[in-house]
């Protein structure tokens, strides 16, 4: 045990621990996301990126590790093999290892199937703390942690905007519809962070170079002891039936500010009789 | 169909968004609709769910359910689904409900569909209408087994009073160890301080793009010039830059002013649901790919630190 400073100087005592961070590769923000009409799955052929808010979870894991002096931060992901490119960003930030579960049999996994696979991956790592990001930008679910926590039979705190680690427990402050809650849970626990919890560090050049050499395991469902029928389409309990266009929205106008942005806004306000 | 609707409550009031889903379920006419109310000291008001379409209200009244934590509620719902044979469980999106629904899905190996705007029943099948990928596509979603779990976007259905009190049926819950491991140290409380934004005709809102709490001075100046109120995103409220009372979105206020000016706001779906009914939306953001540009009437790609002060000057000059 030793004393360490966390967030805003709050002094807490902590011990070395193993932290797993669940992260996802999502279509890069520059790619127009679409569902393939044939496969009825998200088109993942374009450029991928680390889900932006998952960087907050990685950052929090790194801070906790720094506070404990030693310990390990492992990023875990379920996705296609090319997701490794995105996991490398987490390694460049400072995570120690990456484990990617990649298996044809896991493609098309929904919440129940994904949570089963990730829970097995967490169990294999024996992590004390499992961190999640706020939401995947391609699912807008903001739910996966709860299913994983249930499978692991561990306590969970979601939407955490401030996290404190004290001895054998974690305390999270989070916003609800009614204000703020402070919730405490004994370790091992599952925490989903909010994007406000920290400012993720930028990977340094050294970090980027070093990331390539860090361990990156690609494992199959069989490696995790997951039955073929428990993941992928077969293990899923939801399906996409049909796609259609959303109701048309009003006209949108987008302009680049070339120095006259403010004037353009005023013209628009006048045109709309708002000024 | 045997449908169960999870009805949330706060300070003795059943929540409007849950009652809206209850009314929607009753209006489906697809079978029996029951409600479930979980908490401590809830028996006195749980029966009111009957007025909104529940034939039975299942109530678990237990001190272990006092704090609004998800995991003990999973035990209650799993038990109820198994005992009563519900094939469908519906939730209105909230911080609490989302966690319960997902954990229940894992417990029961059941399908969960979220971000639903609507649901239609055809005989024994149910089809959800999901808004996906930043509202760029409408997806018909289904379930391949029962029970079917669904999370509706907050506010998609209004409560409709159609009946009287329902029969209240008590439930004794057996809790699992891990479900009781987390504890509420400090209960959420409404912060009444701060400005009221719900009635404002003009709102200027700030997000993390302001860079620092001091950035709100820019937003306040523009709001003053336009004669409007100031609002904020969760990201900056969480960070302590601005009071919770001014937050717009899923866990904040719903606003529909004549003019909404978003400065340094990405426009995440949970922010959008609180302000999309604004008559005119203007967005200033330096990232051309920010989702807010998908629904802003006028989007300006640029640095708000350049644009906002100038805009304030111009507005002042015009009004002078
Ligand atoms: C269950 C749940 C409930 C939620 N409830 C709410 C809610 O009620 N309200 C809410 O708002 N959010 C809510 N959120 C969070 C939401 O998903 C987003 O994370 C949040 O809205 C982002 O806030 P932001 O736009 O301020 O920050 P960011 O997403 O970080 O966006 C900041 C933006 O500023 C831009 N920017 C940066 N610098 C500049 C500059 N100099 N000039 C111009 N632009 C700049 C960036 O390009 C970026 O687009 C919720 C999330 C969940 C999971
Ligand atoms: N395929 C995946 N592999 C690993 N982690 C994931 C995966 N999908 C989602 N996550 C994590 O779960 C969080 C919530 O995802 P979602 O519930 O899909 O919005 C994300 O921010 C990630 O931390």
XYZ file of N, CA, C and O in Angstrom, chain A residues 129 131 273:
12
model
N -10.392 -4.711 -11.822
C -11.274 -3.620 -12.209
C -11.466 -3.686 -13.720
O -10.495 -3.850 -14.462
N -12.957 -1.480 -16.855
C -13.435 -0.145 -17.243
C -14.070 -0.182 -18.623
O -13.608 -0.900 -19.518
N -35.858 36.477 -39.325
C -36.541 37.474 -38.474
C -36.315 37.211 -36.991
O -37.204 37.381 -36.156
